[in-house]
PDB file of C-alpha atoms in Angstrom:
ATOM      1  CA  MET A   1     -90.874  41.611  54.114  1.00 45.00           C
ATOM      2  CA  ASN A   2     -89.121  39.059  51.914  1.00 49.00           C
ATOM      3  CA  LEU A   3     -89.007  35.291  51.817  1.00 51.00           C
ATOM      4  CA  ALA A   4     -85.739  35.138  53.733  1.00 50.00           C
ATOM      5  CA  GLY A   5     -87.372  37.053  56.565  1.00 49.00           C
ATOM      6  CA  SER A   6     -90.062  34.404  56.969  1.00 51.00           C
ATOM      7  CA  ASN A   7     -87.747  31.401  57.297  1.00 52.00           C
ATOM      8  CA  THR A   8     -88.801  30.796  60.911  1.00 49.00           C
ATOM      9  CA  GLU A   9     -92.463  30.612  59.968  1.00 52.00           C
ATOM     10  CA  ILE A  10     -91.629  28.368  57.007  1.00 51.00           C
ATOM     11  CA  LYS A  11     -89.837  25.893  59.271  1.00 52.00           C
ATOM     12  CA  LEU A  12     -92.754  25.822  61.707  1.00 53.00           C
ATOM     13  CA  SER A  13     -95.335  25.108  59.022  1.00 63.00           C
ATOM     14  CA  TYR A  14     -96.340  21.699  57.691  1.00 68.00           C
ATOM     15  CA  ALA A  15     -97.803  22.853  54.386  1.00 77.00           C
ATOM     16  CA  ALA A  16     -98.330  25.897  52.207  1.00 80.00           C
ATOM     17  CA  ASN A  17    -101.401  27.294  50.493  1.00 81.00           C
ATOM     18  CA  GLU A  18    -100.202  29.449  47.608  1.00 84.00           C
ATOM     19  CA  PHE A  19    -102.707  32.047  46.469  1.00 80.00           C
ATOM     20  CA  THR A  20    -102.848  33.919  43.169  1.00 86.00           C
ATOM     21  CA  ALA A  21    -105.428  35.409  40.825  1.00 86.00           C
ATOM     22  CA  MET A  22    -106.726  33.360  37.898  1.00 87.00           C
ATOM     23  CA  GLU A  23    -106.397  36.515  35.768  1.00 88.00           C
ATOM     24  CA  VAL A  24    -102.591  36.187  36.094  1.00 90.00           C
ATOM     25  CA  PRO A  25    -102.223  32.447  36.805  1.00 88.00           C
ATOM     26  CA  LEU A  26     -98.638  32.099  35.552  1.00 86.00           C
ATOM     27  CA  SER A  27     -97.022  35.519  35.906  1.00 83.00           C
ATOM     28  CA  GLY A  28     -98.767  36.000  39.251  1.00 83.00           C
ATOM     29  CA  ARG A  29     -96.547  33.465  41.011  1.00 82.00           C
ATOM     30  CA  ASN A  30     -93.255  33.997  42.782  1.00 75.00           C
ATOM     31  CA  PRO A  31     -90.831  31.278  41.553  1.00 74.00           C
ATOM     32  CA  HIS A  32     -88.985  31.346  44.880  1.00 73.00           C
ATOM     33  CA  PHE A  33     -92.090  29.877  46.522  1.00 71.00           C
ATOM     34  CA  LEU A  34     -91.525  26.670  44.604  1.00 68.00           C
ATOM     35  CA  SER A  35     -87.827  26.403  45.477  1.00 70.00           C
ATOM     36  CA  MET A  36     -88.080  27.433  49.151  1.00 72.00           C
ATOM     37  CA  ILE A  37     -91.468  26.084  50.187  1.00 71.00           C
ATOM     38  CA  ALA A  38     -93.410  24.006  47.705  1.00 65.00           C
ATOM     39  CA  ALA A  39     -90.441  21.777  46.892  1.00 67.00           C
ATOM     40  CA  ILE A  40     -90.127  20.609  50.509  1.00 76.00           C
ATOM     41  CA  LYS A  41     -93.674  20.892  51.866  1.00 81.00           C
ATOM     42  CA  PRO A  42     -97.148  19.807  50.762  1.00 86.00           C
ATOM     43  CA  HIS A  43     -98.438  22.574  48.542  1.00 87.00           C
ATOM     44  CA  VAL A  44    -101.854  23.611  47.203  1.00 90.00           C
ATOM     45  CA  LEU A  45    -102.265  26.345  44.585  1.00 90.00           C
ATOM     46  CA  LEU A  46    -105.493  28.327  44.947  1.00 89.00           C
ATOM     47  CA  LEU A  47    -106.568  30.286  41.873  1.00 91.00           C
ATOM     48  CA  ASN A  48    -108.896  33.026  43.072  1.00 88.00           C
ATOM     49  CA  LYS A  49    -111.291  35.122  40.966  1.00 87.00           C
ATOM     50  CA  SER A  50    -111.821  32.250  38.520  1.00 90.00           C
ATOM     51  CA  ASP A  51    -115.200  33.747  37.626  1.00 88.00           C
ATOM     52  CA  LEU A  52    -113.408  36.844  36.249  1.00 89.00           C
ATOM     53  CA  ALA A  53    -110.969  34.846  34.101  1.00 92.00           C
ATOM     54  CA  ASP A  54    -111.436  33.587  30.545  1.00 93.00           C
ATOM     55  CA  PRO A  55    -112.832  30.022  30.818  1.00 93.00           C
ATOM     56  CA  ASN A  56    -111.319  29.150  27.438  1.00 93.00           C
ATOM     57  CA  HIS A  57    -107.849  29.247  29.013  1.00 92.00           C
ATOM     58  CA  LYS A  58    -108.645  27.112  32.077  1.00 93.00           C
ATOM     59  CA  ALA A  59    -107.499  23.755  30.689  1.00 93.00           C
ATOM     60  CA  THR A  60    -104.345  25.259  29.162  1.00 93.00           C
ATOM     61  CA  VAL A  61    -103.441  27.048  32.386  1.00 93.00           C
ATOM     62  CA  ASP A  62    -103.996  23.952  34.527  1.00 94.00           C
ATOM     63  CA  GLN A  63    -101.837  21.856  32.212  1.00 94.00           C
ATOM     64  CA  GLN A  64     -99.009  24.406  32.210  1.00 92.00           C
ATOM     65  CA  LEU A  65     -99.109  24.558  35.994  1.00 91.00           C
ATOM     66  CA  ARG A  66     -98.928  20.772  36.236  1.00 92.00           C
ATOM     67  CA  ASP A  67     -96.041  20.758  33.773  1.00 91.00           C
ATOM     68  CA  GLN A  68     -94.279  23.128  36.184  1.00 84.00           C
ATOM     69  CA  GLY A  69     -94.769  20.638  39.013  1.00 84.00           C
ATOM     70  CA  THR A  70     -97.941  21.965  40.658  1.00 87.00           C
ATOM     71  CA  GLN A  71    -100.354  19.056  40.980  1.00 89.00           C
ATOM     72  CA  ASN A  72    -102.855  20.263  43.589  1.00 91.00           C
ATOM     73  CA  ILE A  73    -104.938  23.097  42.111  1.00 92.00           C
ATOM     74  CA  LEU A  74    -108.240  24.567  43.281  1.00 90.00           C
ATOM     75  CA  HIS A  75    -110.265  27.247  41.488  1.00 90.00           C
ATOM     76  CA  ILE A  76    -112.149  29.712  43.690  1.00 87.00           C
ATOM     77  CA  ARG A  77    -114.848  32.106  42.495  1.00 83.00           C
ATOM     78  CA  SER A  78    -114.901  35.614  43.947  1.00 72.00           C
ATOM     79  CA  THR A  79    -118.695  35.726  43.610  1.00 66.00           C
ATOM     80  CA  GLU A  80    -119.069  32.329  45.309  1.00 65.00           C
ATOM     81  CA  PRO A  81    -116.206  32.214  47.846  1.00 57.00           C
ATOM     82  CA  ILE A  82    -117.604  29.105  49.553  1.00 61.00           C
ATOM     83  CA  ARG A  83    -117.367  27.054  46.358  1.00 67.00           C
ATOM     84  CA  ASN A  84    -114.283  24.787  46.587  1.00 71.00           C
ATOM     85  CA  VAL A  85    -113.218  26.452  49.856  1.00 77.00           C
ATOM     86  CA  ASP A  86    -114.712  23.485  51.722  1.00 80.00           C
ATOM     87  CA  ARG A  87    -112.205  21.239  49.905  1.00 85.00           C
ATOM     88  CA  ILE A  88    -109.135  23.076  51.206  1.00 86.00           C
ATOM     89  CA  VAL A  89    -108.973  21.734  54.779  1.00 87.00           C
ATOM     90  CA  PRO A  90    -109.436  18.019  53.927  1.00 88.00           C
ATOM     91  CA  MET A  91    -107.071  18.274  50.942  1.00 90.00           C
ATOM     92  CA  VAL A  92    -104.309  19.907  52.980  1.00 88.00           C
ATOM     93  CA  ALA A  93    -104.816  17.485  55.878  1.00 87.00           C
ATOM     94  CA  ASP A  94    -104.480  14.483  53.552  1.00 89.00           C
ATOM     95  CA  LEU A  95    -101.330  15.896  51.946  1.00 88.00           C
ATOM     96  CA  ILE A  96     -99.730  16.496  55.344  1.00 85.00           C
ATOM     97  CA  ARG A  97    -100.571  13.000  56.596  1.00 83.00           C
ATOM     98  CA  GLN A  98     -98.913  11.560  53.495  1.00 84.00           C
ATOM     99  CA  SER A  99     -95.705  13.557  54.003  1.00 76.00           C
ATOM    100  CA  GLU A 100     -92.707  11.917  55.672  1.00 62.00           C
ATOM    101  CA  ARG A 101     -91.862  15.051  57.655  1.00 59.00           C
ATOM    102  CA  TYR A 102     -95.213  15.061  59.429  1.00 54.00           C
ATOM    103  CA  ASN A 103     -95.096  11.335  60.188  1.00 53.00           C
ATOM    104  CA  ARG A 104     -91.700  11.702  61.860  1.00 50.00           C
ATOM    105  CA  GLN A 105     -93.136  14.242  64.293  1.00 55.00           C
ATOM    106  CA  GLU A 106     -95.951  13.154  66.556  1.00 55.00           C
ATOM    107  CA  ALA A 107     -97.889  16.379  66.161  1.00 59.00           C
ATOM    108  CA  PHE A 108    -101.633  16.633  66.495  1.00 70.00           C
ATOM    109  CA  ASP A 109    -102.282  19.957  64.827  1.00 79.00           C
ATOM    110  CA  TYR A 110    -101.474  21.495  61.464  1.00 83.00           C
ATOM    111  CA  ASN A 111     -99.671  24.778  60.823  1.00 84.00           C
ATOM    112  CA  ILE A 112    -100.357  26.070  57.304  1.00 85.00           C
ATOM    113  CA  MET A 113     -98.756  29.094  55.674  1.00 83.00           C
ATOM    114  CA  VAL A 114    -100.819  31.189  53.265  1.00 84.00           C
ATOM    115  CA  ILE A 115     -98.465  32.750  50.736  1.00 82.00           C
ATOM    116  CA  GLY A 116     -98.754  34.657  47.479  1.00 82.00           C
ATOM    117  CA  ILE A 117     -98.440  37.980  45.727  1.00 82.00           C
ATOM    118  CA  PRO A 118    -100.189  41.050  47.200  1.00 82.00           C
ATOM    119  CA  ASN A 119    -103.951  41.607  47.132  1.00 78.00           C
ATOM    120  CA  VAL A 120    -105.153  38.288  45.747  1.00 78.00           C
ATOM    121  CA  GLY A 121    -107.427  37.417  48.671  1.00 76.00           C
ATOM    122  CA  LYS A 122    -105.252  35.578  51.192  1.00 78.00           C
ATOM    123  CA  SER A 123    -106.751  37.276  54.253  1.00 77.00           C
ATOM    124  CA  SER A 124    -110.284  36.896  52.868  1.00 78.00           C
ATOM    125  CA  LEU A 125    -109.635  33.168  52.458  1.00 80.00           C
ATOM    126  CA  ILE A 126    -108.618  32.822  56.105  1.00 79.00           C
ATOM    127  CA  ASN A 127    -111.750  34.627  57.261  1.00 80.00           C
ATOM    128  CA  ALA A 128    -113.944  32.472  54.979  1.00 79.00           C
ATOM    129  CA  LEU A 129    -112.383  29.268  56.345  1.00 81.00           C
ATOM    130  CA  ARG A 130    -112.934  30.377  59.951  1.00 80.00           C
ATOM    131  CA  LYS A 131    -116.565  31.164  59.215  1.00 80.00           C
ATOM    132  CA  MET A 132    -117.119  27.824  57.464  1.00 76.00           C
ATOM    133  CA  HIS A 133    -115.404  25.503  59.949  1.00 68.00           C
ATOM    134  CA  LEU A 134    -115.763  27.390  63.240  1.00 75.00           C
ATOM    135  CA  GLY A 135    -118.878  29.481  62.623  1.00 68.00           C
ATOM    136  CA  ARG A 136    -117.022  32.670  63.527  1.00 59.00           C
ATOM    137  CA  LYS A 137    -118.128  35.696  61.533  1.00 57.00           C
ATOM    138  CA  GLY A 138    -115.680  38.306  62.784  1.00 51.00           C
ATOM    139  CA  PRO A 139    -112.532  38.824  60.701  1.00 52.00           C
ATOM    140  CA  ALA A 140    -109.403  37.233  62.165  1.00 49.00           C
ATOM    141  CA  THR A 141    -107.156  39.217  59.863  1.00 50.00           C
ATOM    142  CA  ARG A 142    -107.525  42.529  58.046  1.00 47.00           C
ATOM    143  CA  VAL A 143    -108.669  42.668  54.444  1.00 47.00           C
ATOM    144  CA  GLY A 144    -108.611  45.492  51.938  1.00 45.00           C
ATOM    145  CA  ALA A 145    -109.026  46.349  48.269  1.00 49.00           C
ATOM    146  CA  THR A 146    -105.444  47.575  47.915  1.00 49.00           C
ATOM    147  CA  ALA A 147    -102.121  45.765  48.040  1.00 45.00           C
ATOM    148  CA  GLY A 148    -100.122  45.741  51.260  1.00 44.00           C
ATOM    149  CA  VAL A 149    -102.854  45.436  53.919  1.00 44.00           C
ATOM    150  CA  THR A 150    -101.027  42.552  55.637  1.00 45.00           C
ATOM    151  CA  MET A 151     -97.626  43.952  56.624  1.00 43.00           C
ATOM    152  CA  ARG A 152     -96.166  41.139  58.732  1.00 47.00           C
ATOM    153  CA  VAL A 153     -96.587  37.458  59.542  1.00 49.00           C
ATOM    154  CA  LEU A 154     -99.432  37.232  62.037  1.00 58.00           C
ATOM    155  CA  GLU A 155     -99.978  34.827  64.931  1.00 66.00           C
ATOM    156  CA  ARG A 156    -101.526  31.436  64.331  1.00 77.00           C
ATOM    157  CA  ILE A 157    -105.206  31.687  63.411  1.00 84.00           C
ATOM    158  CA  LYS A 158    -107.388  28.664  64.134  1.00 85.00           C
ATOM    159  CA  ILE A 159    -109.566  27.805  61.151  1.00 83.00           C
ATOM    160  CA  SER A 160    -110.647  24.235  61.954  1.00 84.00           C
ATOM    161  CA  GLU A 161    -111.297  22.079  65.052  1.00 86.00           C
ATOM    162  CA  ASP A 162    -111.352  18.693  63.327  1.00 83.00           C
ATOM    163  CA  PRO A 163    -108.720  18.392  62.110  1.00 84.00           C
ATOM    164  CA  LEU A 164    -107.107  21.007  64.362  1.00 88.00           C
ATOM    165  CA  MET A 165    -105.618  23.439  61.864  1.00 87.00           C
ATOM    166  CA  TYR A 166    -104.009  26.865  62.109  1.00 87.00           C
ATOM    167  CA  LEU A 167    -103.112  29.290  59.336  1.00 85.00           C
ATOM    168  CA  LEU A 168    -100.374  31.918  59.189  1.00 82.00           C
ATOM    169  CA  ASP A 169    -101.274  34.951  57.086  1.00 76.00           C
ATOM    170  CA  THR A 170     -98.225  36.471  55.390  1.00 77.00           C
ATOM    171  CA  PRO A 171     -97.554  39.699  53.490  1.00 76.00           C
ATOM    172  CA  GLY A 172     -97.783  39.493  49.720  1.00 70.00           C
ATOM    173  CA  ILE A 173     -94.412  39.128  48.023  1.00 72.00           C
ATOM    174  CA  LEU A 174     -93.988  40.100  44.384  1.00 66.00           C
ATOM    175  CA  SER A 175     -91.908  38.038  41.990  1.00 62.00           C
ATOM    176  CA  PRO A 176     -88.621  39.292  40.520  1.00 51.00           C
ATOM    177  CA  ALA A 177     -90.352  38.661  37.176  1.00 55.00           C
ATOM    178  CA  THR A 178     -92.124  41.983  37.691  1.00 61.00           C
ATOM    179  CA  ASN A 179     -88.998  43.587  36.220  1.00 69.00           C
ATOM    180  CA  GLU A 180     -90.653  42.731  32.904  1.00 81.00           C
ATOM    181  CA  PRO A 181     -92.848  45.742  32.007  1.00 88.00           C
ATOM    182  CA  GLN A 182     -95.762  43.717  30.625  1.00 90.00           C
ATOM    183  CA  THR A 183     -95.848  41.474  33.699  1.00 88.00           C
ATOM    184  CA  ALA A 184     -95.735  44.466  36.022  1.00 90.00           C
ATOM    185  CA  LEU A 185     -98.604  46.161  34.191  1.00 94.00           C
ATOM    186  CA  GLN A 186    -100.732  43.017  34.223  1.00 93.00           C
ATOM    187  CA  LEU A 187    -100.176  42.555  37.955  1.00 91.00           C
ATOM    188  CA  ALA A 188    -100.890  46.230  38.555  1.00 93.00           C
ATOM    189  CA  LEU A 189    -104.181  45.995  36.654  1.00 95.00           C
ATOM    190  CA  CYS A 190    -105.154  43.096  38.918  1.00 92.00           C
ATOM    191  CA  GLY A 191    -104.486  45.256  41.983  1.00 90.00           C
ATOM    192  CA  CYS A 192    -101.271  43.555  43.081  1.00 88.00           C
ATOM    193  CA  MET A 193     -99.424  46.882  43.244  1.00 88.00           C
ATOM    194  CA  LEU A 194    -100.405  50.292  44.551  1.00 88.00           C
ATOM    195  CA  ASP A 195    -102.079  52.114  41.665  1.00 92.00           C
ATOM    196  CA  HIS A 196    -100.485  55.490  42.320  1.00 91.00           C
ATOM    197  CA  LEU A 197     -96.992  54.000  42.150  1.00 90.00           C
ATOM    198  CA  VAL A 198     -97.598  52.557  38.687  1.00 93.00           C
ATOM    199  CA  GLY A 199     -99.820  55.288  37.274  1.00 96.00           C
ATOM    200  CA  ASN A 200    -103.474  54.964  36.337  1.00 98.00           C
ATOM    201  CA  VAL A 201    -103.054  56.453  32.861  1.00 98.00           C
ATOM    202  CA  LEU A 202    -100.192  54.045  32.101  1.00 98.00           C
ATOM    203  CA  MET A 203    -102.269  51.071  33.246  1.00 98.00           C
ATOM    204  CA  ALA A 204    -105.254  52.279  31.227  1.00 98.00           C
ATOM    205  CA  ASP A 205    -103.029  52.641  28.154  1.00 98.00           C
ATOM    206  CA  TYR A 206    -101.842  49.037  28.431  1.00 98.00           C
ATOM    207  CA  LEU A 207    -105.367  47.785  29.109  1.00 98.00           C
ATOM    208  CA  LEU A 208    -106.677  49.567  26.006  1.00 98.00           C
ATOM    209  CA  TYR A 209    -103.897  48.080  23.885  1.00 98.00           C
ATOM    210  CA  TRP A 210    -104.440  44.576  25.274  1.00 97.00           C
ATOM    211  CA  LEU A 211    -108.207  44.677  24.715  1.00 98.00           C
ATOM    212  CA  ASN A 212    -107.746  45.851  21.126  1.00 98.00           C
ATOM    213  CA  GLN A 213    -105.196  43.093  20.495  1.00 96.00           C
ATOM    214  CA  GLN A 214    -107.728  40.531  21.723  1.00 95.00           C
ATOM    215  CA  HIS A 215    -110.517  42.124  19.619  1.00 96.00           C
ATOM    216  CA  ASN A 216    -112.388  42.793  22.841  1.00 97.00           C
ATOM    217  CA  TYR A 217    -114.250  46.042  22.246  1.00 98.00           C
ATOM    218  CA  SER A 218    -116.515  45.868  25.284  1.00 98.00           C
ATOM    219  CA  TYR A 219    -114.903  49.081  26.523  1.00 98.00           C
ATOM    220  CA  VAL A 220    -116.675  51.037  23.764  1.00 98.00           C
ATOM    221  CA  ASP A 221    -120.100  50.699  25.382  1.00 98.00           C
ATOM    222  CA  TYR A 222    -118.724  50.822  28.919  1.00 98.00           C
ATOM    223  CA  LEU A 223    -116.943  54.149  28.334  1.00 98.00           C
ATOM    224  CA  GLY A 224    -119.614  55.555  26.023  1.00 97.00           C
ATOM    225  CA  LEU A 225    -117.378  55.861  22.956  1.00 97.00           C
ATOM    226  CA  ASP A 226    -118.421  56.029  19.311  1.00 96.00           C
ATOM    227  CA  GLY A 227    -116.239  53.054  18.380  1.00 97.00           C
ATOM    228  CA  PRO A 228    -112.915  51.284  19.010  1.00 98.00           C
ATOM    229  CA  CYS A 229    -109.885  53.548  19.411  1.00 98.00           C
ATOM    230  CA  ASP A 230    -106.171  52.977  19.977  1.00 97.00           C
ATOM    231  CA  ASP A 231    -105.338  56.462  21.313  1.00 98.00           C
ATOM    232  CA  ILE A 232    -105.559  56.441  25.111  1.00 98.00           C
ATOM    233  CA  ARG A 233    -105.523  60.246  25.282  1.00 97.00           C
ATOM    234  CA  LEU A 234    -108.597  60.481  23.081  1.00 98.00           C
ATOM    235  CA  VAL A 235    -110.319  57.635  24.932  1.00 98.00           C
ATOM    236  CA  LEU A 236    -109.758  59.248  28.332  1.00 98.00           C
ATOM    237  CA  TYR A 237    -110.727  62.688  27.034  1.00 97.00           C
ATOM    238  CA  LYS A 238    -114.073  61.421  25.719  1.00 97.00           C
ATOM    239  CA  THR A 239    -114.626  59.275  28.805  1.00 98.00           C
ATOM    240  CA  ALA A 240    -114.071  62.227  31.135  1.00 97.00           C
ATOM    241  CA  ILE A 241    -116.557  64.299  29.143  1.00 96.00           C
ATOM    242  CA  ASN A 242    -119.122  61.499  29.333  1.00 96.00           C
ATOM    243  CA  MET A 243    -118.512  61.191  33.078  1.00 97.00           C
ATOM    244  CA  ARG A 244    -118.649  64.978  33.489  1.00 94.00           C
ATOM    245  CA  VAL A 245    -115.463  64.988  35.567  1.00 95.00           C
ATOM    246  CA  VAL A 246    -113.201  68.007  35.158  1.00 91.00           C
ATOM    247  CA  ASN A 247    -110.124  69.653  36.642  1.00 89.00           C
ATOM    248  CA  LYS A 248    -109.927  73.351  37.322  1.00 85.00           C
ATOM    249  CA  VAL A 249    -106.678  74.484  35.653  1.00 84.00           C
ATOM    250  CA  ARG A 250    -105.051  77.887  35.838  1.00 82.00           C
ATOM    251  CA  THR A 251    -103.994  79.354  32.469  1.00 80.00           C
ATOM    252  CA  TYR A 252    -102.680  82.702  31.225  1.00 81.00           C
ATOM    253  CA  GLU A 253    -106.269  83.777  30.705  1.00 81.00           C
ATOM    254  CA  GLY A 254    -107.400  82.725  34.191  1.00 78.00           C
ATOM    255  CA  TRP A 255    -109.073  79.502  35.286  1.00 81.00           C
ATOM    256  CA  SER A 256    -110.476  76.941  32.860  1.00 79.00           C
ATOM    257  CA  LEU A 257    -112.054  73.495  33.094  1.00 85.00           C
ATOM    258  CA  ARG A 258    -110.288  70.492  31.557  1.00 90.00           C
ATOM    259  CA  PRO A 259    -111.504  66.875  31.329  1.00 94.00           C
ATOM    260  CA  ASN A 260    -110.111  64.846  34.241  1.00 96.00           C
ATOM    261  CA  GLN A 261    -108.239  62.078  32.443  1.00 96.00           C
ATOM    262  CA  GLU A 262    -106.968  60.590  35.715  1.00 97.00           C
ATOM    263  CA  ALA A 263    -110.531  59.978  36.914  1.00 97.00           C
ATOM    264  CA  ALA A 264    -111.401  58.540  33.504  1.00 98.00           C
ATOM    265  CA  ALA A 265    -108.435  56.147  33.723  1.00 98.00           C
ATOM    266  CA  VAL A 266    -109.516  54.994  37.194  1.00 98.00           C
ATOM    267  CA  ASN A 267    -113.035  54.331  35.882  1.00 98.00           C
ATOM    268  CA  PHE A 268    -111.618  52.290  32.975  1.00 99.00           C
ATOM    269  CA  ILE A 269    -109.460  50.191  35.310  1.00 98.00           C
ATOM    270  CA  GLN A 270    -112.301  49.623  37.762  1.00 97.00           C
ATOM    271  CA  GLY A 271    -114.477  48.361  34.923  1.00 98.00           C
ATOM    272  CA  PHE A 272    -111.857  45.703  34.208  1.00 97.00           C
ATOM    273  CA  ARG A 273    -111.497  44.739  37.864  1.00 94.00           C
ATOM    274  CA  ARG A 274    -115.245  44.361  38.313  1.00 93.00           C
ATOM    275  CA  GLY A 275    -115.509  42.098  35.273  1.00 93.00           C
ATOM    276  CA  LEU A 276    -117.485  44.610  33.198  1.00 96.00           C
ATOM    277  CA  LEU A 277    -115.126  44.244  30.218  1.00 97.00           C
ATOM    278  CA  GLY A 278    -115.531  40.486  29.959  1.00 95.00           C
ATOM    279  CA  ARG A 279    -113.676  37.536  31.467  1.00 94.00           C
ATOM    280  CA  ILE A 280    -109.963  38.112  30.967  1.00 95.00           C
ATOM    281  CA  THR A 281    -106.820  36.044  31.563  1.00 95.00           C
ATOM    282  CA  PHE A 282    -103.370  37.528  31.054  1.00 94.00           C
ATOM    283  CA  LEU A 283    -100.957  34.921  29.725  1.00 88.00           C
ATOM    284  CA  PRO A 284     -97.200  35.610  29.466  1.00 76.00           C
ATOM    285  CA  ASP A 285     -97.064  35.692  25.651  1.00 66.00           C
ATOM    286  CA  ALA A 286    -100.164  37.824  25.140  1.00 54.00           C
ATOM    287  CA  GLY A 287    -100.038  41.580  24.841  1.00 49.00           C
ATOM    288  CA  ASN A 288     -96.268  41.930  24.749  1.00 51.00           C
ATOM    289  CA  SER A 289     -95.711  43.153  21.199  1.00 48.00           C
ATOM    290  CA  MET A 290     -96.428  46.800  22.043  1.00 46.00           C
ATOM    291  CA  LEU A 291     -93.704  46.817  24.671  1.00 47.00           C
ATOM    292  CA  ASP A 292     -91.349  44.767  22.519  1.00 48.00           C
ATOM    293  CA  ALA A 293     -91.809  47.198  19.647  1.00 43.00           C
ATOM    294  CA  ALA A 294     -91.049  50.110  21.933  1.00 42.00           C
ATOM    295  CA  ARG A 295     -87.675  48.552  22.691  1.00 41.00           C
ATOM    296  CA  GLN A 296     -86.710  48.283  19.025  1.00 44.00           C
ATOM    297  CA  PRO A 297     -84.481  51.047  17.571  1.00 40.00           C
ATOM    298  CA  SER A 298     -86.192  53.312  15.075  1.00 39.00           C
ATOM    299  CA  ALA A 299     -85.584  52.700  11.378  1.00 39.00           C
ATOM    300  CA  ALA A 300     -84.564  56.308  10.788  1.00 34.00           C
TER     301      ALA A 300
END
């Protein structure tokens, strides 16, 4: 699904909750949201997984977002999903009441679209809001740990009685900015793309480079290495040995066991996603020099 395909739902909604991960607060936004939705409707940006992001960048990120025209920002912690969630309904209701479009229509309920890139917690937010305001524990919409669980715009889901408010869950839509390799890799590391389409070893290679650039050597203890290293092949080889994961490979001499570097890469990535490598925020200008250098012609 693309934005053009959701025009009907956009017209029926009074406001939009845009959802992204605090780990990719700037590159994790689709600029078309601002032009097609946020520019004409009340708009709240929800930054999920704030507890996994670098707190030193919070003020800078918030200021850059406000400079881009986003004034209503809420930070949500993945470990404490209720924190700040209780502010969403009253904030959105106030913004809608203040909008001219709502005042021209004598409506008594609120239709809110939940939009954002894939796998940043949109469906989980809807379920949390239903539980908080209606006391309903069962999930109203599917959730999953991989991108692409929500495949179409769903029916209206009631999340509040007073004020009467409904949400529309929508499929995640990636930004055209993902044509930039570093942006694509950062989004992939945050789970916004299907891992097998990007490649676990490629993602692990970028993650290793980025951590070394930031002088973050927490991966050494996590992977059981002797010290920092910039060779992903060596890192994955040693990690696989430490994990005791192997592949059975056929050679000219018969079958032999080789360290499973794919499993080692998955373990490395999962450590990042679970916050075991520290609190990390990917900003657009950080971690790009490796890819920029790769584009430069050789001096030979």
